[in-house]
Coordinates of C-alpha atoms in Angstrom, one line a residue:
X1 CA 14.2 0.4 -6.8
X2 CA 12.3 4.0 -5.9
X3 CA 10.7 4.4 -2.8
X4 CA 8.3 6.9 -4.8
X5 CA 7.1 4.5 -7.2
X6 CA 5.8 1.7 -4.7
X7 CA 6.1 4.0 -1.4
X8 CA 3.8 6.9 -3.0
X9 CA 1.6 6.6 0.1
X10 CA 3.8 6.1 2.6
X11 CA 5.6 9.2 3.5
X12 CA 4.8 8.8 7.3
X13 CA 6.1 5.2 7.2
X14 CA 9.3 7.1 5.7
X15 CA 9.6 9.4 7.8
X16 CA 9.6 7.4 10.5
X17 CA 11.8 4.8 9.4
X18 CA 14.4 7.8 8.5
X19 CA 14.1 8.8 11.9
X20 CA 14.3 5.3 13.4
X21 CA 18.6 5.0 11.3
X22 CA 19.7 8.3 12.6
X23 CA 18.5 7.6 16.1
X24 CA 20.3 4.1 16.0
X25 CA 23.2 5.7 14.2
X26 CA 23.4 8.2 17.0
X27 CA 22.8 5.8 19.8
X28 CA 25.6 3.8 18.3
X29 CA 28.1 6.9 18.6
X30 CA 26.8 7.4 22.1
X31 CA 28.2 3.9 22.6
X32 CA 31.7 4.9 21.0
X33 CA 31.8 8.4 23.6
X34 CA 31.3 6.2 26.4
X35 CA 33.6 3.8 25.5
X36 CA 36.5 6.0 24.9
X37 CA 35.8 7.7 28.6
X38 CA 35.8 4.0 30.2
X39 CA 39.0 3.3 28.2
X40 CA 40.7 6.7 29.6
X41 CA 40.0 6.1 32.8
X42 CA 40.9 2.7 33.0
X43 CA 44.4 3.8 31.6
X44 CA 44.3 6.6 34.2
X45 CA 43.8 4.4 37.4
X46 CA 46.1 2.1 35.9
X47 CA 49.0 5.0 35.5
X48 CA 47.7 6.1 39.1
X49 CA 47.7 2.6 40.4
X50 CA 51.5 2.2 39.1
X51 CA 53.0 4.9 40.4
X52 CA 51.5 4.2 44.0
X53 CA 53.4 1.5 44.0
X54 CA 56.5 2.1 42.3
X55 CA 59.4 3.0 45.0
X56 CA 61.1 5.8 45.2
X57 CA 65.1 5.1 44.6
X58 CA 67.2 7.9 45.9
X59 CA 70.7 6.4 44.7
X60 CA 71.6 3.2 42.8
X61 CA 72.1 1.1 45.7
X62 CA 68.4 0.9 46.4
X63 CA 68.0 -0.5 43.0
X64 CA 66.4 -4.0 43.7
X65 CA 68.1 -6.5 43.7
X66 CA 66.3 -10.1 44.4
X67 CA 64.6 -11.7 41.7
X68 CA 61.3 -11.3 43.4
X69 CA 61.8 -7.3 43.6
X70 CA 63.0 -7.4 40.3
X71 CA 59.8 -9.2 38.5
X72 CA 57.5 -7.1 40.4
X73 CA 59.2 -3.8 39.4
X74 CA 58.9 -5.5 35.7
X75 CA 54.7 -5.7 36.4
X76 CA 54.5 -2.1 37.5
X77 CA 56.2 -1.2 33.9
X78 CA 54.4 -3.8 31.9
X79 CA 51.1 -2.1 33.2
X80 CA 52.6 1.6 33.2
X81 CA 52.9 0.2 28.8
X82 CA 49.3 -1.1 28.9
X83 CA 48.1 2.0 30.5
X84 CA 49.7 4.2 27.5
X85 CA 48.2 1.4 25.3
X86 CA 45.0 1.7 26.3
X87 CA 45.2 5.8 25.5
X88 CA 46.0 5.4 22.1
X89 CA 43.0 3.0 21.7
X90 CA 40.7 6.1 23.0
X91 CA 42.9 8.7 21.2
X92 CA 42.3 6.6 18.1
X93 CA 38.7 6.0 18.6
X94 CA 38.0 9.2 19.2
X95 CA 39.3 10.4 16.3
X96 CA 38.5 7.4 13.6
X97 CA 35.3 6.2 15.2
X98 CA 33.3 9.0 16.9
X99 CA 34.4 11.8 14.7
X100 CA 33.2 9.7 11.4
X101 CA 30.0 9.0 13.1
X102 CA 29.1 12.5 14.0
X103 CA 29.9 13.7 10.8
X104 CA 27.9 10.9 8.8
X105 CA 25.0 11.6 11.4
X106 CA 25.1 15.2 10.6
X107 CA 25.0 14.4 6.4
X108 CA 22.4 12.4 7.4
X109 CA 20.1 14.8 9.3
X110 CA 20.7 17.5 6.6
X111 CA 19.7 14.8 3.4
X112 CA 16.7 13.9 5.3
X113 CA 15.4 17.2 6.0
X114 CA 16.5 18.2 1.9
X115 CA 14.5 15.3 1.1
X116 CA 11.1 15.7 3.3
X117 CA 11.4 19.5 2.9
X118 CA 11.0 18.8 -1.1
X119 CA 8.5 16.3 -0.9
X120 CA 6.5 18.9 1.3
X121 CA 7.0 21.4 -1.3
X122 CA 5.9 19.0 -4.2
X123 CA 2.7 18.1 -2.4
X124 CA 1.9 21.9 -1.5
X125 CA 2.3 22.9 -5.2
X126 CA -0.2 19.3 -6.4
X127 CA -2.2 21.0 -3.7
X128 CA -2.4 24.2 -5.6
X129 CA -2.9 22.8 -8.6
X130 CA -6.2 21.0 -7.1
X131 CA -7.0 24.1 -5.9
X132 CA -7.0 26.0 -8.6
X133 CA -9.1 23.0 -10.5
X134 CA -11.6 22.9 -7.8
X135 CA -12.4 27.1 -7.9
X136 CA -12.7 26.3 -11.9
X137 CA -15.0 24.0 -11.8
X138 CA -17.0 25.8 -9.0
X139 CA -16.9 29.0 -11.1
X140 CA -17.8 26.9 -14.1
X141 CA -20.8 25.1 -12.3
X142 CA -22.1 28.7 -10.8
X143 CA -22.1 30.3 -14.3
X144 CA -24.2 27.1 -15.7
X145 CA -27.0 27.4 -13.5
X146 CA -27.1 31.3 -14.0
X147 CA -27.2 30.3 -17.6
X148 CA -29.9 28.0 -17.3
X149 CA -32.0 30.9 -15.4
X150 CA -31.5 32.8 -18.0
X151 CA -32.7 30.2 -20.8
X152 CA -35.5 29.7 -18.8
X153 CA -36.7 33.1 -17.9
X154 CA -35.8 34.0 -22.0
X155 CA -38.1 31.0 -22.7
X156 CA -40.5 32.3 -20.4
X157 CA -41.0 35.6 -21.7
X158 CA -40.7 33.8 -25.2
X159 CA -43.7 32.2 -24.8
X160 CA -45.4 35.0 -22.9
X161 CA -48.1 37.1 -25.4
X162 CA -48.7 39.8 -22.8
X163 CA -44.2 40.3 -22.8
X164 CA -43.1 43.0 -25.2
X165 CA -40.5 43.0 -27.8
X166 CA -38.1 44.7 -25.8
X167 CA -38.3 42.4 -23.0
X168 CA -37.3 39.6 -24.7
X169 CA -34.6 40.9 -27.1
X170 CA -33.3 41.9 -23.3
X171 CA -33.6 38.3 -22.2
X172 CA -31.9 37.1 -25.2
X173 CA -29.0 39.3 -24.7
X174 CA -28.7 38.1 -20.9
X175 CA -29.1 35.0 -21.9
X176 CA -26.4 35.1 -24.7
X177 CA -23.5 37.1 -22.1
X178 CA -24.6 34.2 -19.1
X179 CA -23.5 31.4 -22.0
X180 CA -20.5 33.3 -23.1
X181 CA -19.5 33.5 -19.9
X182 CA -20.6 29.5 -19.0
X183 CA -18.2 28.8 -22.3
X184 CA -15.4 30.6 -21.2
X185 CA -15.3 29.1 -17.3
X186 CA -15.6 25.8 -19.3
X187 CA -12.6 26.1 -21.1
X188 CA -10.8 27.5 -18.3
X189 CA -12.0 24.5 -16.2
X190 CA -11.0 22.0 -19.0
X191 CA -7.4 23.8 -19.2
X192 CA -6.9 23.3 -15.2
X193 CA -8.4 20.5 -15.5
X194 CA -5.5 19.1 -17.8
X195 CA -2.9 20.9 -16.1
X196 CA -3.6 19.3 -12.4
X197 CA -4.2 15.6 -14.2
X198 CA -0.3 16.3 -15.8
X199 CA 0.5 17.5 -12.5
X200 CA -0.7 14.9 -10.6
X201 CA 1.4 12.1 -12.8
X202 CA 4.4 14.1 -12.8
X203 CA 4.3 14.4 -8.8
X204 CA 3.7 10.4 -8.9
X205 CA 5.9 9.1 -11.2
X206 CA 8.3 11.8 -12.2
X207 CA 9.2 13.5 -8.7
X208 CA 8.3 12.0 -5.9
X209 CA 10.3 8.9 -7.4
X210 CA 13.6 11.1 -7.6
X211 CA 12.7 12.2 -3.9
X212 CA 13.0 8.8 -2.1
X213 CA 15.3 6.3 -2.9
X214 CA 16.6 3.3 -1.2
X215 CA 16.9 -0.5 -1.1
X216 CA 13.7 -3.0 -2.2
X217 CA 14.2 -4.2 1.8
X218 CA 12.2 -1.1 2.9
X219 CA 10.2 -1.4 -0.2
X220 CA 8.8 -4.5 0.6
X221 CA 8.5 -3.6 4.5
X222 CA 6.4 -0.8 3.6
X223 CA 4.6 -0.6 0.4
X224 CA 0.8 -1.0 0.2
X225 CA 0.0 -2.2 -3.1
X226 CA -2.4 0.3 -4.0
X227 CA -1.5 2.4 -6.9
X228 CA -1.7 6.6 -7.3
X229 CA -4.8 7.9 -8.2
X230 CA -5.6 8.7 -11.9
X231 CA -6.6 11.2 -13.9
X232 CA -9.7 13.4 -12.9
X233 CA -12.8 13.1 -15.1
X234 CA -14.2 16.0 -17.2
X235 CA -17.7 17.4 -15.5
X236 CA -19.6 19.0 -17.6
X237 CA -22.2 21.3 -16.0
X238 CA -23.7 22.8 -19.0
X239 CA -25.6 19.6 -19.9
X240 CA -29.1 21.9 -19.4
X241 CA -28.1 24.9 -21.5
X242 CA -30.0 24.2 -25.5
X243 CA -28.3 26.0 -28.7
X244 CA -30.7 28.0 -29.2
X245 CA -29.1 31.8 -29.4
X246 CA -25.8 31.7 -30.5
X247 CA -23.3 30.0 -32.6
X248 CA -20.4 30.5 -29.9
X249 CA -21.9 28.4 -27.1
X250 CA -20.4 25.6 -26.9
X251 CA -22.3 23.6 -24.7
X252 CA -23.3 20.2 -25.4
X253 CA -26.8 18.8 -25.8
X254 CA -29.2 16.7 -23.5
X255 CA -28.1 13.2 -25.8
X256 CA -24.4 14.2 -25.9
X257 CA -24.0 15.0 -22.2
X258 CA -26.2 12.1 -20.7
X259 CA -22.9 9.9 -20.8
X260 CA -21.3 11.9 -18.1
X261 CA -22.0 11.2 -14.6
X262 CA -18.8 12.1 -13.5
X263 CA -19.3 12.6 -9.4
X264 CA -19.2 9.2 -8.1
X265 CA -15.8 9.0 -9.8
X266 CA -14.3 12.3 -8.6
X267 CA -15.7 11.3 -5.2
X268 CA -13.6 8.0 -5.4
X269 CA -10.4 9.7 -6.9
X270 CA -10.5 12.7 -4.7
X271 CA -10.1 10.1 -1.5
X272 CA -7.3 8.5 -2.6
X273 CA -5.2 11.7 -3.5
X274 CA -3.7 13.1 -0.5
X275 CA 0.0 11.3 0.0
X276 CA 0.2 13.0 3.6
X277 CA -3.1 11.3 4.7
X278 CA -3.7 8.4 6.8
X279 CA -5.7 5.8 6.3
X280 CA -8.7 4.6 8.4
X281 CA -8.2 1.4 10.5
X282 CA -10.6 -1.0 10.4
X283 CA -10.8 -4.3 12.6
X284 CA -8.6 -7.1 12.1
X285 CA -10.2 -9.9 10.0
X286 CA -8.9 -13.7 9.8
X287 CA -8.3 -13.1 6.2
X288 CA -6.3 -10.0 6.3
X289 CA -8.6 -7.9 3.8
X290 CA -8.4 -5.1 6.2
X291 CA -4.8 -4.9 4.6
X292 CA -3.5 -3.6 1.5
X293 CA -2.9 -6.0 -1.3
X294 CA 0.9 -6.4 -0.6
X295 CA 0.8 -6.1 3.3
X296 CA -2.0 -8.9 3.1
X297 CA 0.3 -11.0 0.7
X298 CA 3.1 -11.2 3.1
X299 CA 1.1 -11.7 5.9
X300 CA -1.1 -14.7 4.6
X301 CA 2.7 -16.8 3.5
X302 CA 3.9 -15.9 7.1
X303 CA 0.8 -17.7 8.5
X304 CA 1.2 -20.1 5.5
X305 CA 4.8 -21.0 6.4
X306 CA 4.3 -21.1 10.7
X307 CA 1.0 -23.2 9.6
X308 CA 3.7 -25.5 7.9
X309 CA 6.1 -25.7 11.0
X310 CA 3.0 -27.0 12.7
X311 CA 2.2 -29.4 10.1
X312 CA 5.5 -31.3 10.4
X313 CA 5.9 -31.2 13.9
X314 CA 2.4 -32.9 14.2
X315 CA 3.6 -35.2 11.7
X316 CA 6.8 -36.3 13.5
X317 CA 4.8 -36.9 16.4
X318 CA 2.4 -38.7 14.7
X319 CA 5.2 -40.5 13.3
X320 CA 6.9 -41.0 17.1
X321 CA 3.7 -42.2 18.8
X322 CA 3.3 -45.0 15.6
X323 CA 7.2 -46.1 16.4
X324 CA 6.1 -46.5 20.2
X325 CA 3.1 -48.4 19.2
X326 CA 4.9 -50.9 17.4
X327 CA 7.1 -51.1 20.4
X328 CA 4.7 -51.6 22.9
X329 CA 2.6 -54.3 20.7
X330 CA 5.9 -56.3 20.3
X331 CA 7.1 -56.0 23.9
X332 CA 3.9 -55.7 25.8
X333 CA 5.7 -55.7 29.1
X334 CA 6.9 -52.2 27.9
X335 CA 3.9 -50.8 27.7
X336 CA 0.0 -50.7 27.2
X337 CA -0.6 -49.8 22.8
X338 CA -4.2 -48.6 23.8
X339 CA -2.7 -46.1 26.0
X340 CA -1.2 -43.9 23.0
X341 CA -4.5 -44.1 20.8
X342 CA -6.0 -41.0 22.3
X343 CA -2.7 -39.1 22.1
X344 CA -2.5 -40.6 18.6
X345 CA -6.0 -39.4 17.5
X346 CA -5.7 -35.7 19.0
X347 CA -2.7 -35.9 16.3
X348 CA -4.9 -36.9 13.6
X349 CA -7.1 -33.9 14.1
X350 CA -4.5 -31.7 14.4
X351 CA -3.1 -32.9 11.4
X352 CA -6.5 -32.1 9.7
X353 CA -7.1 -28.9 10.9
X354 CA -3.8 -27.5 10.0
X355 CA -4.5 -28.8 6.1
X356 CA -7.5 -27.1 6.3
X357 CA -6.0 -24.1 7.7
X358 CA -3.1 -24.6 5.0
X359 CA -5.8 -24.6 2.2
X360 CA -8.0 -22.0 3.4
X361 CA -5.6 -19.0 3.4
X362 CA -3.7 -20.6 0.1
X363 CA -6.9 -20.1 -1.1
X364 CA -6.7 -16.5 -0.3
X365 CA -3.1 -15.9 -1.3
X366 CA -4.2 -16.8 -4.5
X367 CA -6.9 -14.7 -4.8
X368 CA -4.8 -11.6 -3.7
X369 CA -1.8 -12.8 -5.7
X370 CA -4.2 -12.6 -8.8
X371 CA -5.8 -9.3 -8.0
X372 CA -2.0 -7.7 -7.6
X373 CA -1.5 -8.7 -11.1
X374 CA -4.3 -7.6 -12.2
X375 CA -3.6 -4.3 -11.2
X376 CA 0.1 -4.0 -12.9
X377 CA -1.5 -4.9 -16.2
X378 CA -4.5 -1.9 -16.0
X379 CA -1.3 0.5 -14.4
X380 CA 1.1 -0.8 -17.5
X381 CA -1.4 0.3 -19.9
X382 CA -2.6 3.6 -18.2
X383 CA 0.9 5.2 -18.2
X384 CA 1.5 4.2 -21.8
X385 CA -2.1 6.0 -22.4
X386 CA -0.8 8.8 -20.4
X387 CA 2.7 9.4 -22.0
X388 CA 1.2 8.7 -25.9
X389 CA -0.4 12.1 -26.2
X390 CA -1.5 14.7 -24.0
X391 CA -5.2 16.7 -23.8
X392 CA -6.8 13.0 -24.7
X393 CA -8.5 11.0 -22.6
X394 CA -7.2 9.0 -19.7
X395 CA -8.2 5.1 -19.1
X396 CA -10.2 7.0 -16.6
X397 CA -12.1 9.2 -18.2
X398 CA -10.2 12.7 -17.9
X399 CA -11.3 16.0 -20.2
X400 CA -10.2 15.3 -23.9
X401 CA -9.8 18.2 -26.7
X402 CA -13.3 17.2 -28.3
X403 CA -16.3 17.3 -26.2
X404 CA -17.9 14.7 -27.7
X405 CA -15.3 12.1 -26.8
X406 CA -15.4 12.7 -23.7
X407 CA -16.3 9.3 -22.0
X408 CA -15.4 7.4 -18.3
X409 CA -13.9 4.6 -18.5
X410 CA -14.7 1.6 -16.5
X411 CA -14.1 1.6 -12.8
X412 CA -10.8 -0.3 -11.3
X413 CA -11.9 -1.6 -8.1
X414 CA -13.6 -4.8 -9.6
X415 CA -11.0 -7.6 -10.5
X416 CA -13.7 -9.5 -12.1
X417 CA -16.6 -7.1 -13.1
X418 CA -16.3 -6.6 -16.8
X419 CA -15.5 -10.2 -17.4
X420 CA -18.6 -11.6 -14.9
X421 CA -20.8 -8.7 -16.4
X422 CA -20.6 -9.8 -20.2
X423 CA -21.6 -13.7 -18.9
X424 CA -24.6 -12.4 -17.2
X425 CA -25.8 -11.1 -20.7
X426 CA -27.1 -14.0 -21.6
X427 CA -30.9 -14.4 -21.2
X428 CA -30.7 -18.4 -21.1
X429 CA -29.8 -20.2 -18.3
X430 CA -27.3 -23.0 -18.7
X431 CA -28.1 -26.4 -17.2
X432 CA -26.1 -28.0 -14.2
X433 CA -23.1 -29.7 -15.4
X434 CA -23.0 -30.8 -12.2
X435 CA -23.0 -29.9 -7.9
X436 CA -20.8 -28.8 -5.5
X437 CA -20.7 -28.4 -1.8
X438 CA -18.8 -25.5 0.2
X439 CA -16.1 -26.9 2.2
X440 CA -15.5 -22.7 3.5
X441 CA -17.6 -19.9 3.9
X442 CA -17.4 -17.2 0.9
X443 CA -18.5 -13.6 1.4
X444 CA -18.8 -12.9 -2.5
X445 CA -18.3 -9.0 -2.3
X446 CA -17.2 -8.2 -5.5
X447 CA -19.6 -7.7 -8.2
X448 CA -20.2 -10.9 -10.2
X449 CA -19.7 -13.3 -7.2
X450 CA -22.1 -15.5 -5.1
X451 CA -21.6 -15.1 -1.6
X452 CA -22.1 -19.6 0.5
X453 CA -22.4 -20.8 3.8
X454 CA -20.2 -23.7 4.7
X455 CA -22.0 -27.0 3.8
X456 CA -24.6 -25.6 1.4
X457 CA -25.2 -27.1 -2.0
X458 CA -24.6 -25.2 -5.6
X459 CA -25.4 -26.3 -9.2
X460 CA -22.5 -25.8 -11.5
X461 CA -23.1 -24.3 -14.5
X462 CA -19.4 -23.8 -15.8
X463 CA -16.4 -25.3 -14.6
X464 CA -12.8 -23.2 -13.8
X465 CA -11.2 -22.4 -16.8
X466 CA -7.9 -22.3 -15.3
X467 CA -8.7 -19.1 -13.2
X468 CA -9.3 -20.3 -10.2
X469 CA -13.4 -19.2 -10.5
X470 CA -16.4 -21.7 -10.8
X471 CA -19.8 -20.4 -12.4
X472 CA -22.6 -21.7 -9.9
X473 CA -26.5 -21.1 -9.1
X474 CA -28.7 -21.7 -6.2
X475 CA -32.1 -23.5 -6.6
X476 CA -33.7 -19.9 -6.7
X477 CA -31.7 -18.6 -10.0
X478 CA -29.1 -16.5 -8.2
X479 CA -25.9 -17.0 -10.4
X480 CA -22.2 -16.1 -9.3
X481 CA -18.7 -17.4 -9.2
X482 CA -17.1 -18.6 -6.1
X483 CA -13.7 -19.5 -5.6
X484 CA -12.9 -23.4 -6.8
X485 CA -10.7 -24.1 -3.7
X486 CA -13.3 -23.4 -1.7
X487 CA -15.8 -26.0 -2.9
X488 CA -15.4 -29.6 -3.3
X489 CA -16.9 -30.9 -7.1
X490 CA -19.2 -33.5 -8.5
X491 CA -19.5 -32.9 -12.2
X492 CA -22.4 -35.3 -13.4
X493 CA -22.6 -36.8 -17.2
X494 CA -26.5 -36.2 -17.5
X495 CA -27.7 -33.4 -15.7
X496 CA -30.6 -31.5 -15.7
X497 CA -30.9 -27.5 -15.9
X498 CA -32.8 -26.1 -13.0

């Protein structure tokens, strides 16, 4: 598993947790040094210990000769052993343990710094590559509107009686170098255009993969969920300038280049390119949607599971206080049964509310369960757009060799917007199949959707199809889908449209 491939945005998080290993590493050899000096100077007050202690014979007939002398000459050379044990131990530790540990610490420090020092470099040449893209497109956007100056002050003169010959053959001839020049900052834009989108995928899936590697443990700790921006659409800024003077120009007409509207998606794009930036934090909401798709995942089934652990600890004391009960209505002199029924109904809600709570955010691990997959389909089939041929189009609307396919494609930040968008075609209202009530609160964001209040009262139109979405409408003709957990259902036999 690659760290660049679901860590793409996450090189501080990296960094850090780099940092955080050789620290610990390091802390752990600091351990090791200190335990080797505690180990040579206990052997050193032992050896100093022994030899205090240890007589000094002048001749063999001081040797001792009672057996009490004798076994405590035996404990000053037993410990005299230990102490020379106790010196190999730090001799050996000292060479096996704290030498291997500085030298692994030191491989370390250097592969890190290999590794961010190239990843720095790989986002200061994408960096250039945007650059360079941006000044073309600004150059190319200058020369348009000096172009369409000229076309209109040629046009001008054109249609002026009182302006000579002279003046507007020289009008035409500005006019004709200003769209020469507008064509040739075009194709240079559309070049650098297509070099920084190749870029741009290389530096996300080719090399910032081979950059960071490690285990899917720190994958999963880390990872967002979001997925690296996509290609950069074609703008096209000589939508103004007519064919009217020369057979070279190459700019497109008013009909051709009304499809592009290209700003909103650069705008979107260009926010989500920088892998060294940091994202905004918002405030904390109960559903976790200030989070990224993965982060929020993991969160929401650790609330899930505690949620659980709450459940069946309310359960076995709801299960206790009904054993006690039976005791106490059985052997009255034990005990008074009326005295557990409060306890026993504070259980009963609890119970409740925790299956509520259970529901609710299953609810929303569903919803962001089905969103991630979403996403891994649309990414699956842009990189197999991307690799099939170059200078075409991307998915999302990047510069193609002909000018008249160039097209954006529809935005990615809707889950549901295409699909919702061709239902709402239809100029008939379907009748209510049925009602339903909201059991939870729905904010309905997303385009398509149709944000309730707890309690209120829907028409169904259109039952879930096995997506987890029911079609509804409110007695004012507002139509949306709302989640079908979050409603309770009463389909009718004979109902009436509203």
């Amino acid at each position: 598993m690659s760290w660049g491939t679901e860590l793409w945005d996450q090189f501080d998080s990296l960094d850090k947790h780099t940092q955080w290993g050789i620290d610990f590493l390091e802390r752990y050899a600091k351990f090791v040094k200190e335990r080797i000096e505690i180990e040579q100077n206990y052997a050193k007050q032992l050896r100093n210990l022994v030899k205090k202690y240890c007589p000094k014979r002048s001749s063999k007939d001081e040797e001792p000769r009672f057996t009490s002398c004798v076994a405590f000459f035996n404990i000053l050379n037993e410990l005299n052993d230990y102490a020379g044990q106790r010196e190999v131990v730090a001799e050996e530790m000292a060479h096996r343990v704290y030498g291997e540990l500085m030298r692994y610490a030191h491989d370390l420090k250097t592969e890190r710094k290999m590794h961010l020092q190239e990843g720095r470099k790989a986002q200061q040449y994408l960096d250039m590559c945007w650059k360079q893209m941006d000044n073309s497109k600004k150059k190319f956007e200058r020369e348009c509107r000096e172009a369409e100056k000229a076309q209109q002050s040629y046009e001008r003169l054109d249609n002026d009686t009182n302006a000579t010959k002279a003046d507007v053959e020289k009008a035409k001839q500005q006019l004709n170098l200003r769209t020469h020049m507008a064509d040739e900052n075009k194709n240079e834009y559309a070049a650098q255009l297509q070099n920084f989108n190749g870029e741009q995928h290389k530096h996300f899936y080719v090399v910032i993969p081979q950059i960071y590697k490690d285990s899917q443990m720190v994958v999963d700790s880390f990872k967002s969920g979001f997925e690296p921006p996509g290609d950069f659409p074609f703008e096209d800024y000589s939508q103004h300038i007519y064919r009217t003077i020369s057979d070279g120009t190459i700019s497109a007409s008013k009909q051709e280049s009304g499809k592009m509207d290209a700003k909103t998606t650069v705008g979107k794009a260009k926010g989500k390119l920088w892998l060294f930036g940091k994202k905004p934090k918002g405030p904390a909401l109960e559903d976790f949607s200030h989070l990224p798709p993965e982060q929020r995942r993991k969160k929401l089934q650790q609330r899930i599971d505690e949620l659980n652990r709450e459940l069946q600890k309310e359960s076995d004391q709801k299960d206790a206080l009904n054993k006690m009960k039976d005791v106490y209505e059985k052997n009255p002199q034990m005990g008074d049964p009326g005295s557990l029924q409060p306890k026993l109904a504070e259980t009963m809600n609890n119970i409740d509310r925790l299956r509520m709570e259970i529901h609710k955010n299953e609810a929303w691990l569903s919803e962001v369960e089905g969103k991630t997959g979403g996403r891994g389909d649309r990414r699956h089939s842009s990189d197999i757009n991307h690799l099939v041929t170059q200078g075409r189009e991307s998915p999302e609307g990047s510069y193609t060799d002909d000018a008249n396919q160039e097209v954006r494609g529809p935005p990615q930040q809707h889950g549901h917007h295409s699909e919702f968008d061709d239902e709402f075609e239809d100029d008939d209202p379907l009748p209510a199949i049925g009602h339903c009530k909201a059991i939870y609160p729905f904010d309905g964001h997303n385009e398509g959707t149709l944000a309730m209040k707890e309690g209120e009262v829907l028409y169904i139109i259109e039952e879930d199809k096995g997506d987890g979405w029911t079609r509804t409408r409110r007695q004012n003709g507002e139509e949306g889908y709302v989640p079908t957990s979050y409603i309770d259902v009463t389909l009718e036999k004979n109902s009436k449209g509203s």
